[in-house]
Coordinates of C-alpha atoms in Angstrom, one line a residue:
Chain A
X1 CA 20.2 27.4 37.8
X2 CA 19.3 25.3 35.1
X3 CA 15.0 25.0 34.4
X4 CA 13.6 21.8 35.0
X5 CA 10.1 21.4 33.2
X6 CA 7.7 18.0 33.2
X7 CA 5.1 17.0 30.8
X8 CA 3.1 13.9 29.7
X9 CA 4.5 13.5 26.4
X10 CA 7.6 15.1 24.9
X11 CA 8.3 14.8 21.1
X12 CA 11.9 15.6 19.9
X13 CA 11.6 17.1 16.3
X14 CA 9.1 19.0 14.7
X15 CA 8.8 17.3 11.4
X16 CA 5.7 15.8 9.5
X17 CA 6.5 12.7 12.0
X18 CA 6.8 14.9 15.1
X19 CA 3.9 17.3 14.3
X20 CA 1.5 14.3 13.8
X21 CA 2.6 12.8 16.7
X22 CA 2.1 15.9 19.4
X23 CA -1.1 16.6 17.6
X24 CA -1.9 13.1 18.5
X25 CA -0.9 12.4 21.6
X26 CA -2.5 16.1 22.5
X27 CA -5.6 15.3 20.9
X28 CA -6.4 12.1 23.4
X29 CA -5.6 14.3 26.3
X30 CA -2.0 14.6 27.1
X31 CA -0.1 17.3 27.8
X32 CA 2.6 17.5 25.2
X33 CA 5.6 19.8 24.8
X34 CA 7.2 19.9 21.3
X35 CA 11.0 20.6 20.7
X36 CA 13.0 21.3 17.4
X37 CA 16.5 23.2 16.9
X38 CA 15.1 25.1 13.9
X39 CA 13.4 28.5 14.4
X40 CA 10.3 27.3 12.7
X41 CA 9.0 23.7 12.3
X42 CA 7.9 22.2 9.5
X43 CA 11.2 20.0 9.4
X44 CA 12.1 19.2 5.7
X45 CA 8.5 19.6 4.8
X46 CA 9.2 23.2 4.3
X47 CA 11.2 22.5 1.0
X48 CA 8.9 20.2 -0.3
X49 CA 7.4 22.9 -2.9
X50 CA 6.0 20.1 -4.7
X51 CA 2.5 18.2 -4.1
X52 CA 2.4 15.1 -2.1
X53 CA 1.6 11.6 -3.2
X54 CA -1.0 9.3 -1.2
X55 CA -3.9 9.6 -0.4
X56 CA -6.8 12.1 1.1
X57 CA -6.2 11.2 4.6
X58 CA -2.5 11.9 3.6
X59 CA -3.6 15.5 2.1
X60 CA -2.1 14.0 -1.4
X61 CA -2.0 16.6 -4.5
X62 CA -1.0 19.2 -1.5
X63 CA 2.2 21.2 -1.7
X64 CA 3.9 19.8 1.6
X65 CA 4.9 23.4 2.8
X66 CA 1.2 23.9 3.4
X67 CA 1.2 20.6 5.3
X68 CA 3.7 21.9 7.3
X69 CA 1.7 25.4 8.5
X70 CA -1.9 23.2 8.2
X71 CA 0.2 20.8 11.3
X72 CA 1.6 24.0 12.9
X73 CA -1.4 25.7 13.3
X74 CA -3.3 22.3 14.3
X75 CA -0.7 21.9 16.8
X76 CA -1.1 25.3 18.4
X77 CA -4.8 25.2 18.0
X78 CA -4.7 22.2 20.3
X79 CA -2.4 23.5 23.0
X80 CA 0.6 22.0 22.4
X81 CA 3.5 23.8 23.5
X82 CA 6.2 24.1 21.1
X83 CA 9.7 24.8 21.8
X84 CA 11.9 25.5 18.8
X85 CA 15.5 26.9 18.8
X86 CA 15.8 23.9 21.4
X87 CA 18.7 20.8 20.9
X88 CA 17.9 18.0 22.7
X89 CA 21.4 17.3 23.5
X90 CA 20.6 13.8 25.2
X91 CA 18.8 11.7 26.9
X92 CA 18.9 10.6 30.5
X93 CA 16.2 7.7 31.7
X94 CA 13.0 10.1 31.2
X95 CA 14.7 13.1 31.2
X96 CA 15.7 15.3 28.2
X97 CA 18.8 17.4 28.4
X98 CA 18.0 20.6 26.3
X99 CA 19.9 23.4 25.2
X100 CA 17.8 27.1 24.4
X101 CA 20.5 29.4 23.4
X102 CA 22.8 29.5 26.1
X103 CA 20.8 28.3 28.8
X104 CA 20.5 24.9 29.8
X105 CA 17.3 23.2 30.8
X106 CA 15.6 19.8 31.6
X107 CA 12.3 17.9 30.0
X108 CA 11.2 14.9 31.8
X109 CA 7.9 13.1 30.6
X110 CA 6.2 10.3 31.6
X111 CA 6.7 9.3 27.5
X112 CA 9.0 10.7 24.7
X113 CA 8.9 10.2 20.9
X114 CA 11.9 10.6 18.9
X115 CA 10.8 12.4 15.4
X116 CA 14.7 13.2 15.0
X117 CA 14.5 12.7 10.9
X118 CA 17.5 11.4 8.7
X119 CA 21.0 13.1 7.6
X120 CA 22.2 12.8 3.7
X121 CA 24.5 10.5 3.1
X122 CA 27.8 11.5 1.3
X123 CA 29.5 10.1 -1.9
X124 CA 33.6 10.3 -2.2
X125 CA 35.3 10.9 -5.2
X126 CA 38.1 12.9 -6.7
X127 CA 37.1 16.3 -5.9
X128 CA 33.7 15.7 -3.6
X129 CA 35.5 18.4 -1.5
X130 CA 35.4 20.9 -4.0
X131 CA 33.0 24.1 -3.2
X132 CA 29.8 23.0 -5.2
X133 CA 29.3 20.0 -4.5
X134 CA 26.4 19.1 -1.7
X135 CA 24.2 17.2 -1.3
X136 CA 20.9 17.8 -3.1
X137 CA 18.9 18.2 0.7
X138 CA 21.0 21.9 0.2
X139 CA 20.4 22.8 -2.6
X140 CA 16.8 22.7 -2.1
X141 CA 17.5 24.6 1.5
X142 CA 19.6 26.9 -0.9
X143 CA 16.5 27.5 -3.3
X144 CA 13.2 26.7 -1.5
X145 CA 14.1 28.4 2.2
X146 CA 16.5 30.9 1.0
X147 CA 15.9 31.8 -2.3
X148 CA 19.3 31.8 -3.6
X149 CA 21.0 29.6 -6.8
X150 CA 23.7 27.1 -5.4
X151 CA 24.6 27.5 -9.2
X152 CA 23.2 27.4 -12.6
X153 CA 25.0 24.4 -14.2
X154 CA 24.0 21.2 -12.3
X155 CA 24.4 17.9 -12.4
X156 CA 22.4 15.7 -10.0
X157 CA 23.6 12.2 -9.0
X158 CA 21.0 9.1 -8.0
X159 CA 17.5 8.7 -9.9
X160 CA 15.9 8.1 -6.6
X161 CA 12.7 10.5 -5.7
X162 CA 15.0 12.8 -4.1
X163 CA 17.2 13.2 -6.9
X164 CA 14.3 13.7 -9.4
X165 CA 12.7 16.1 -7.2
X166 CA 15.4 18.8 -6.3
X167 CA 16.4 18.2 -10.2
X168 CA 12.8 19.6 -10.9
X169 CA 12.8 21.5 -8.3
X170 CA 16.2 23.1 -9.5
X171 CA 14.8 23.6 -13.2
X172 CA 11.5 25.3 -11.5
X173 CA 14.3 28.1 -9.7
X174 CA 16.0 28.5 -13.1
X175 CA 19.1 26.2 -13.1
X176 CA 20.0 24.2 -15.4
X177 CA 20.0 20.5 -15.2
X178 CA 22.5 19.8 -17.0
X179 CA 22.0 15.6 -16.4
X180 CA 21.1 13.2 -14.0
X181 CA 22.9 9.9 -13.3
X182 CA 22.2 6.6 -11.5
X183 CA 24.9 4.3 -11.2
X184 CA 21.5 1.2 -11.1
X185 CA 20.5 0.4 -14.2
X186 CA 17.2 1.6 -13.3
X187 CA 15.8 4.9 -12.2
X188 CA 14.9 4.5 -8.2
X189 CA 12.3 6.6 -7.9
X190 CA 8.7 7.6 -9.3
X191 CA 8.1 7.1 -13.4
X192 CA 6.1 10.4 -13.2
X193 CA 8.6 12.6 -11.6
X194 CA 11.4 11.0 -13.9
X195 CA 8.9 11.8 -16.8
X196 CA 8.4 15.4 -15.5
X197 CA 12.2 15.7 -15.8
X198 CA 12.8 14.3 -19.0
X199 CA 9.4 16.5 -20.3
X200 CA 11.4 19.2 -19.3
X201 CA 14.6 18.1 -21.1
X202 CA 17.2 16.7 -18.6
X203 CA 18.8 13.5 -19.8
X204 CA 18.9 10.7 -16.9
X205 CA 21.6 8.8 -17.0
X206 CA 21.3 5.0 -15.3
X207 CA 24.3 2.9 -15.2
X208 CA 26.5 5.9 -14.7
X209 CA 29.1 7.3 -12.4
X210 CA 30.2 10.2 -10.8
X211 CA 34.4 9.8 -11.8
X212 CA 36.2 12.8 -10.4
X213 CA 35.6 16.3 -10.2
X214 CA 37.5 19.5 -11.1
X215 CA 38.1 22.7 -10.7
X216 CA 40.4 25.6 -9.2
X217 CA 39.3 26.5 -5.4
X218 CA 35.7 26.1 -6.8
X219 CA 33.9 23.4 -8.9
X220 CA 34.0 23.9 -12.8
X221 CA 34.0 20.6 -14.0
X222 CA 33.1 16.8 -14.0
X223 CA 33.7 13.6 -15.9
X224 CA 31.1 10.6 -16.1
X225 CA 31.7 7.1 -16.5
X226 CA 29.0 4.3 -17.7
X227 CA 29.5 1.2 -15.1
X228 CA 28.6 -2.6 -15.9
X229 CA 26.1 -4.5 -13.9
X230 CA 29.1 -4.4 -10.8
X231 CA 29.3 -1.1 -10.6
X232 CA 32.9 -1.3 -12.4
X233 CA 33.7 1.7 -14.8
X234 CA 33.7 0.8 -18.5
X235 CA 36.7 2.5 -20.1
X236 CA 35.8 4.8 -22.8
X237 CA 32.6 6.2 -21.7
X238 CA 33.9 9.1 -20.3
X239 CA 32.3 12.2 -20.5
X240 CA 33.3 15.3 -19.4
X241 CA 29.7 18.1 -18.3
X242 CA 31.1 22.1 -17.7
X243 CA 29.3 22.2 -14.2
X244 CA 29.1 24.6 -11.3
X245 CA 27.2 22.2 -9.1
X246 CA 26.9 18.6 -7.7
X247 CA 24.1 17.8 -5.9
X248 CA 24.5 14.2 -4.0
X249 CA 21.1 12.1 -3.8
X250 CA 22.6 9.2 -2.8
X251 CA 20.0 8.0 0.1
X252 CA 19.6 8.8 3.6
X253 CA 20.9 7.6 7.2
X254 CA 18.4 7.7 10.1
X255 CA 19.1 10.2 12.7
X256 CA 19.8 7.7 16.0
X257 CA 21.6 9.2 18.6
X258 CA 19.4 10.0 21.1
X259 CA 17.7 6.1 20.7
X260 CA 21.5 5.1 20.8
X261 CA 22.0 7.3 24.0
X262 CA 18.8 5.9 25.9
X263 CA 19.9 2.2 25.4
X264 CA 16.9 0.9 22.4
X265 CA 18.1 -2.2 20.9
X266 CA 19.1 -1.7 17.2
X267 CA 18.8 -3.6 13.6
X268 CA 20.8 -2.4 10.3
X269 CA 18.6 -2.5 7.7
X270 CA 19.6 -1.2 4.3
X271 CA 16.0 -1.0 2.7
X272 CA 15.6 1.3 5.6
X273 CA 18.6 3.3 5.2
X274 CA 20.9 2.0 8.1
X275 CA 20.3 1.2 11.7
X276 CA 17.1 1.8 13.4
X277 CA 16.3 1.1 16.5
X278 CA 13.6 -1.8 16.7
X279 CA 10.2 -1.3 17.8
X280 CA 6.6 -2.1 18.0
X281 CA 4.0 -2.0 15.0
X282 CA 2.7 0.5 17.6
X283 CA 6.3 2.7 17.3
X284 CA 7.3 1.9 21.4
X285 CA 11.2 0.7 21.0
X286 CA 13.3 -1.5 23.3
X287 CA 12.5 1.0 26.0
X288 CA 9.2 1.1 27.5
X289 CA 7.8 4.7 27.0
X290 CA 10.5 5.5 24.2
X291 CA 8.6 5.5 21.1
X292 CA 10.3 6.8 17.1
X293 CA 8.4 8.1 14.0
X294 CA 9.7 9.2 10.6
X295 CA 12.6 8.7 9.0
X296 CA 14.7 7.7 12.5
X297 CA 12.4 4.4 12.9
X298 CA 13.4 3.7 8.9
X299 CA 13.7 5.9 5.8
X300 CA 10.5 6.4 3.9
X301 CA 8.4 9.0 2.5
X302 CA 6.6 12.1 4.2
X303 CA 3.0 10.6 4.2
X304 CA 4.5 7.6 5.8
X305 CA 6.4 9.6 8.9
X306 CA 2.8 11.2 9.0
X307 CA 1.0 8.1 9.8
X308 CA 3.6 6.6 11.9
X309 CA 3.6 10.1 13.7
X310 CA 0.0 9.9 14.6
X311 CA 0.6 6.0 15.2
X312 CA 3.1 6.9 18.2
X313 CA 1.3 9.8 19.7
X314 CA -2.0 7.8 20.5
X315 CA 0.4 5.0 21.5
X316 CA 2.5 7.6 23.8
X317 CA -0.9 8.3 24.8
X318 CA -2.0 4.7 26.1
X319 CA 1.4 4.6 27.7
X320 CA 0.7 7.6 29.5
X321 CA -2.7 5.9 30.5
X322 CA -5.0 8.6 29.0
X323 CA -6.9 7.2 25.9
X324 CA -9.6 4.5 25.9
X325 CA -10.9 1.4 23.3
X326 CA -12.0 4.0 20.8
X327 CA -8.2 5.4 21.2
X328 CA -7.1 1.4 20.6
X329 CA -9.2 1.4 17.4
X330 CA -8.3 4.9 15.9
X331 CA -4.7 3.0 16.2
X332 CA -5.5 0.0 14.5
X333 CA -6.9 1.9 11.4
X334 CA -3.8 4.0 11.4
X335 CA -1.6 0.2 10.9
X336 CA -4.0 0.0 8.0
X337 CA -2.9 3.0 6.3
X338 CA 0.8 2.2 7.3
X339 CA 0.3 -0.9 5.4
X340 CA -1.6 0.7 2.3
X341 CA 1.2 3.1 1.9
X342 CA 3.3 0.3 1.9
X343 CA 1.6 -2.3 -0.5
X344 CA 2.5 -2.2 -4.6
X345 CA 6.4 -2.8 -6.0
X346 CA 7.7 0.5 -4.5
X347 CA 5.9 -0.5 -0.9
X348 CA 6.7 -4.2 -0.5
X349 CA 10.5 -4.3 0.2
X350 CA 9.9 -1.7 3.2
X351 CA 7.2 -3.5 4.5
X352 CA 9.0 -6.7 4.5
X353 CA 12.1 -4.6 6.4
X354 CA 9.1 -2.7 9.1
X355 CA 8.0 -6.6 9.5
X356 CA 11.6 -7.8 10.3
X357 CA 12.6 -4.9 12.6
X358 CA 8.9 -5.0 14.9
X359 CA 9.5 -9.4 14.4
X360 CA 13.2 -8.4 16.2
X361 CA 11.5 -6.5 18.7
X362 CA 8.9 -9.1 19.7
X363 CA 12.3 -11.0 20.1
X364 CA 13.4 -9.2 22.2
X365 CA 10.9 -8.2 24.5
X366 CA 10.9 -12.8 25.2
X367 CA 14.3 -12.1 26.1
X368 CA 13.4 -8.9 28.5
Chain B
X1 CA -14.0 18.5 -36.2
X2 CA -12.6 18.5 -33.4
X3 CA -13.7 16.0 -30.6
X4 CA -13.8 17.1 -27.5
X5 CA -11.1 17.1 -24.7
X6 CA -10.6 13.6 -22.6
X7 CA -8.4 13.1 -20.2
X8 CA -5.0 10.7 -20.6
X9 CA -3.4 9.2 -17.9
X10 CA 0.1 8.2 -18.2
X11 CA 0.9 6.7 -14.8
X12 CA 2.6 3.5 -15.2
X13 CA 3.6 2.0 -11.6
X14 CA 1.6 1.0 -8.6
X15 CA 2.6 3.6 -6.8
X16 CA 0.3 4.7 -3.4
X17 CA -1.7 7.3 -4.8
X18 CA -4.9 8.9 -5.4
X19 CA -6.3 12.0 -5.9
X20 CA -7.1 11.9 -9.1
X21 CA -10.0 9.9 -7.9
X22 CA -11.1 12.1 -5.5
X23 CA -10.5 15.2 -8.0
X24 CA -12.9 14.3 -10.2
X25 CA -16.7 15.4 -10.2
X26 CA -17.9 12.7 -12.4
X27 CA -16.3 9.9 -10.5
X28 CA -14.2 9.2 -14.5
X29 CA -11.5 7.7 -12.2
X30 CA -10.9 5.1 -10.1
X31 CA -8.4 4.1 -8.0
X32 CA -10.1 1.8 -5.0
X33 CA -8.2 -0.4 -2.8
X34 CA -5.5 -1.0 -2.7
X35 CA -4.3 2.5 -3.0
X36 CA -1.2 1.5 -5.3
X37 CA -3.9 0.3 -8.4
X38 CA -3.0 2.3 -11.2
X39 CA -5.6 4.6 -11.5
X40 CA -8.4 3.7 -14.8
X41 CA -10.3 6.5 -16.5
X42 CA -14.1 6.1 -18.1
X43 CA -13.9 8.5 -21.0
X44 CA -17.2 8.5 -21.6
X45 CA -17.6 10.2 -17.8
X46 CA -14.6 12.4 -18.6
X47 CA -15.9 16.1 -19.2
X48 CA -12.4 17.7 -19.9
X49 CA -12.4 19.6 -16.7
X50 CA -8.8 19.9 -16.0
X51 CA -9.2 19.3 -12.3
X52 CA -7.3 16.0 -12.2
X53 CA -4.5 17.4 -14.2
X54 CA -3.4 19.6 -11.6
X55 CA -4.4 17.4 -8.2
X56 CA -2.3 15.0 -9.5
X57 CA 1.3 15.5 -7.8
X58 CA 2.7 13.8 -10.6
X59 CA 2.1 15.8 -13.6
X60 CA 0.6 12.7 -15.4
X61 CA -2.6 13.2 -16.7
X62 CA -2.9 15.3 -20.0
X63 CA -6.0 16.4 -22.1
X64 CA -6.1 15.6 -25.8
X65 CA -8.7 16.7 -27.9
X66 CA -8.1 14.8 -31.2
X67 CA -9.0 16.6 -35.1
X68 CA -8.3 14.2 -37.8
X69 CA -6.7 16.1 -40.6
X70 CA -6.8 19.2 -38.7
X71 CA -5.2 21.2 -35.7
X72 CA -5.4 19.1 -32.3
X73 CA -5.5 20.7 -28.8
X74 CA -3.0 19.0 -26.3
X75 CA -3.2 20.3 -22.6
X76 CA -0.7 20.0 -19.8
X77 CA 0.5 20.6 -16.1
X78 CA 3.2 23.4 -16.5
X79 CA 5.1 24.7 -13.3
X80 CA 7.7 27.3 -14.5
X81 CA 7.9 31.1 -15.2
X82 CA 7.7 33.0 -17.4
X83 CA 4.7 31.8 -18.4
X84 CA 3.9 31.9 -22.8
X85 CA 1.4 34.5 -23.8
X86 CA -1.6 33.3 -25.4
X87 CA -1.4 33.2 -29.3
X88 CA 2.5 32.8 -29.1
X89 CA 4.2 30.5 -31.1
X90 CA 6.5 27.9 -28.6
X91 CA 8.3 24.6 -29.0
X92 CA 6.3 21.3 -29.0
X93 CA 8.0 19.0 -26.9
X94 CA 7.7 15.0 -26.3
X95 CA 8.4 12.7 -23.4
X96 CA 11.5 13.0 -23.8
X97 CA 12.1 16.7 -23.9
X98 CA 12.5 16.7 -27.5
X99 CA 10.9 19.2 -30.1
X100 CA 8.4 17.9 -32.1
X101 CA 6.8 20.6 -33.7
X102 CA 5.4 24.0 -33.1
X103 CA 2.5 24.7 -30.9
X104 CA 0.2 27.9 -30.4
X105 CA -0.6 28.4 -27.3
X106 CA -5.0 28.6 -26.9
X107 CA -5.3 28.7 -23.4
X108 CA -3.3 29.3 -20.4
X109 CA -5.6 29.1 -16.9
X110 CA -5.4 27.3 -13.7
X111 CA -8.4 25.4 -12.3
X112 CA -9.8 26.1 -9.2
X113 CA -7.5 24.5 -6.1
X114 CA -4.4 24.3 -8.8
X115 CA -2.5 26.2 -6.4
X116 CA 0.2 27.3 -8.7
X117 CA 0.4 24.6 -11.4
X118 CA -0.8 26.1 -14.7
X119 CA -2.4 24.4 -17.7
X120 CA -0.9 25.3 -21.0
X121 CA -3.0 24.5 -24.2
X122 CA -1.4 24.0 -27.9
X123 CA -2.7 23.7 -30.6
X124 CA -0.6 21.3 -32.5
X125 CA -1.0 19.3 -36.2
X126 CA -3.4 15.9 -35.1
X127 CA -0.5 13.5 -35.8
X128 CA 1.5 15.4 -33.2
X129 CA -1.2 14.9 -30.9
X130 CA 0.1 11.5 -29.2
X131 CA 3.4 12.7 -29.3
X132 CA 3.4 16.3 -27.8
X133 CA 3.3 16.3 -23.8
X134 CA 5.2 19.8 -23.1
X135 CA 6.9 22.8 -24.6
X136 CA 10.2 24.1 -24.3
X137 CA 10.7 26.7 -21.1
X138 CA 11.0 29.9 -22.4
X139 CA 14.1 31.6 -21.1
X140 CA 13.8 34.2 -17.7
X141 CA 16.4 36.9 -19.4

C-alpha cells in the first residue's frame, strides 16, 4: 500500500534554487518537505570548487560546495524535512507521484515549487559517440564528486562560463587543457575566468569548430576548423589536437517536465536556454500554487536560482496563506536583487527575456 | 627602492560582483550600486593586504610593488599543487600564459579566509613587472 504524506509546501530538487526556496517558505512558517533523487543535496553546487560571483547577500568569494552544506544545514536547522534518493516521477493536480527505492509514495501540498535544474545540451559531429567525449557537466562530476581523471588530454568546446570553468577546473585536477574553442567570435563567458585560463596557458580558440572526431573504440583524436561569421568552415584551417577527451559546453536546456505534466503555459526562449514555463515576477506559473526557481524557470547563474529560490518560497508561502506585509516586503527586496544580478551587458539580455516570459504570463492570466 | 605593494585590479566587464569591496579593511575599493560597476581602487588607501586578492572569485586583482632599476615583487592568486618552495627559481608567465622571464619565489602564504587560494610572490626584473601575472605550474610527477 503505497504512503500518502501532506505538507504545506513541497519543493522538487534540492539545488541552490530549491534549498533557498524550502528554507524560505520554512522560515515564514510552512511546513515544507524537500525531495531530490541524489543521495545528498547540494545539486550541481557541489562541483562548483570554485568561489562565487555576486554579491554579500549572494555569499560571493565563497567556494559554492560550502554554500551547498551552509543551505543543508540551514535547512535542517529549520525543520525542513528532506527526502533525497526520491524521483518525483510526476505530477497529478496537487499531488506528487514519488518513487523511494522500490516503493511508491504520494506528496500532496497545498503549494509546490519546481527547483528541477537544467540538462546539458549535446553537440553532433563525426565521432561525438566515441568514449571520451561528454559533456563538460561530467567531467567535473568525474573530478570534483569522484575524484577520478576523465583523461589527461582535453579539449573543451564553447568559451561560455561553463566551459572556462571545468577547463580550470580540469587544469586544477591535473589535466591538460590542451585548447578551448568557441565557434562565436567572442568568448561567452567572464574576462576573468578566460584570463585565469589563458594565465595558466590554454589557448582559447573563438571562431572555431569541433570537425570530426577519431579514434579506435575510444577517443584519440580531433581535428578543428576556423568558421566565418556564419558559422561555415573555412577550408584550410584544419588542425588536428592528440586528445583523450571532449568535454561539450555548449549551453543548457531547462529541466520541464513536471511543469509540462501539470499543464503551465510555456514560452521558448533562447537567451533562457529553451522553453520555460511562464510565470510571475513572484515565480507562480500558469498554475495557481505551482511556482519554478533556478535554471527550470530560465538558465542563469547559481546566485540568480538562489534569489529566485528564496523569491518562490515566501511566495509559496503567501499562497499557502501564512506570511504577512513584512513577508510582502522581504519579497519585494528579493525583485531588487533579481534585478541587480541582472543589470550590466552580461545581465541585460536575460532580464529583457525574464520581462517577456512574466509580460506573457500577465497575458495569460486576462485570458484565464 | 622598492615602493611598497598596491593592489591592481584587472577586471574589465560589468559583471555583478563585489567582494572585493567588502574584503577590504580600508574601504580602497568601491563597487556601489549598481553591483555590475567595475570595481575602482584608491591606492593611496591600499595597504597591500592581500585580502582582496583572494575574495575575489575571479583571480583579478594582483599586487605590484614597483623598484626602478632593480628587482620588482609581483603577487598573485595561485590554485594548483604542488605548490614552489620559497627561494626556487620558476617561470614568469604573462596574460597569456607565456614565459617572460624568471621569477624567485619570496613569499608563498594565504590570507586569513583564503580558503585554499594561495598567494605566490616573485621577485622579477622591474620592466617585467607590468607584464608578469603568473608562473608556469610545476609538474605533479
Amino acid at each position: 500500500m503505497a504512503r500518502a504524506e501532506v505538507t504545506d509546501v513541497a519543493v522538487v530538487g534540492g539545488g541552490p534554487a530549491g534549498l533557498a526556496a524550502a528554507l524560505a517558505a520554512r522560515q515564514a512558517g510552512c511546513g515544507v518537505v524537500l525531495v531530490d533523487e541524489n543521495r545528498t543535496l547540494g545539486g550541481q553546487l557541489r562541483k562548483q570548487i570554485h568561489k562565487f560571483f555576486g554579491s554579500r547577500v549572494h555569499r560571493a568569494g565563497i567556494r559554492g560546495i560550502r554554500i551547498a552544506k551552509e543551505l543543508e544545514d540551514a535547512c535542517l536547522e529549520a525543520g525542513v524535512k528532506i527526502w533525497t534518493e526520491t524521483v518525483a516521477y510526476g505530477i497529478f493536480g496537487s499531488t506528487l507521484g514519488l518513487m523511494r527505492g522500490r516503493n511508491s509514495l504520494t506528496l500532496t501540498a497545498k503549494a509546490i515549487i519546481l527547483a528541477t535544474g537544467a540538462s546539458e545540451n549535446a553537440l553532433a559531429f563525426p565521432g561525438c559517440t566515441l568514449p571520451g567525449v561528454m559533456g563538460a557537466g561530467a567531467a567535473q562530476t568525474f573530478i570534483n564528486l569522484h575524484r577520478v581523471l576523465p583523461g589527461r588530454r582535453i579539449l573543451t568546446v564553447g568559451a561560455g562560463n561553463v566551459g572556462l570553468i571545468v577547463s580550470y577546473q580540469l587544469l586544477q585536477a591535473g589535466a591538460e587543457v590542451v585548447a578551448l574553442v568557441e565557434a562565436a567570435p567572442r568568448i561567452g563567458g567572464y574576462a576573468v575566468h578566460a584570463a585565469k585560463l589563458e594565465r595558466s596557458g590554454v589557448p582559447i580558440w573563438t571562431s572555431h569548430s569541433v570537425l570530426e572526431a577519431r579514434g579506435d573504440g575510444e577517443l584519440s583524436e580531433v581535428t578543428v576548423v576556423a568558421v566565418d561569421n556564419h558559422f561555415q568552415n573555412i577550408p584550410g584551417t584544419e588542425r588536428t589536437l592528440e586528445v583523450d577527451t571532449i568535454c561539450l559546453a555548449v549551453g543548457l536546456t531547462p529541466l520541464t517536465e513536471l511543469a509540462w505534466q501539470a499543464g503551465c503555459q510555456f514560452a521558448y526562449s533562447g537567451p533562457l536556454g529553451g522553453h520555460v514555463p511562464l510565470h510571475s515576477a513572484d515565480m507562480e506559473t500558469t498554475v495557481p500554487g505551482l511556482f519554478v526557481a533556478g535554471d527550470i524557470s530560465g538558465v542563469e547563474e547559481a546566485s540568480t536560482a538562489l534569489e529566485e529560490g528564496s523569491l518562490a518560497g515566501m511566495s509559496a508561502a503567501l499562497f499557502v496563506g501564512v506570511g504577512d506585509r513584512k513577508l510582502e516586503a522581504k519579497r519585494v527586496e528579493s525583485r531588487e536583487r533579481l534585478a541587480q544580478l541582472r543589470s550590466g551587458p552580461f545581465g541585460t539580455v536575460l532580464q529583457q527575456a525574464q520581462d517577456s516570459i512574466v509580460r506573457e504570463w500577465a497575458r495569460c492570466g486576462r485570458e484565464r | 627602492m622598492r615602493q611598497r605593494a598596491v593592489a591592481v585590479i584587472e577586471c574589465p566587464q560589468e559583471i555583478p560582483c563585489n567582494p572585493c569591496e567588502t574584503a577590504c579593511p580600508r574601504g580602497a575599493i568601491r563597487v556601489g550600486e549598481p553591483i555590475t560597476n567595475c570595481p575602482e581602487l584608491d591606492a593611496t588607501l591600499c595597504s597591500g593586504c592581500g585580502l582582496c586578492l583572494t575574495a575575489c572569485p575571479g583571480l583579478a586583482i594582483f599586487l605590484v610593488a614597483r623598484n626602478p632599476g632593480g628587482e620588482a615583487e609581483v603577487t598573485f592568486p595561485y590554485e594548483f599543487l604542488p605548490l614552489p618552495e620559497l627561494g626556487a627559481e620558476v617561470e614568469a608567465v604573462n596574460r597569456k600564459g607565456q614565459r617572460v622571464g624568471t621569477g624567485r619565489v619570496v613569499a608563498v602564504r594565504q590570507p586569513k579566509g583564503a580558503d585554499g587560494t594561495w598567494l605566490i610572490t616573485l621577485a622579477v626584473p622591474d620592466d617585467l613587472a607590468a607584464d608578469v601575472r603568473g608562473m608556469r605550474r610545476i609538474n605533479r610527477e
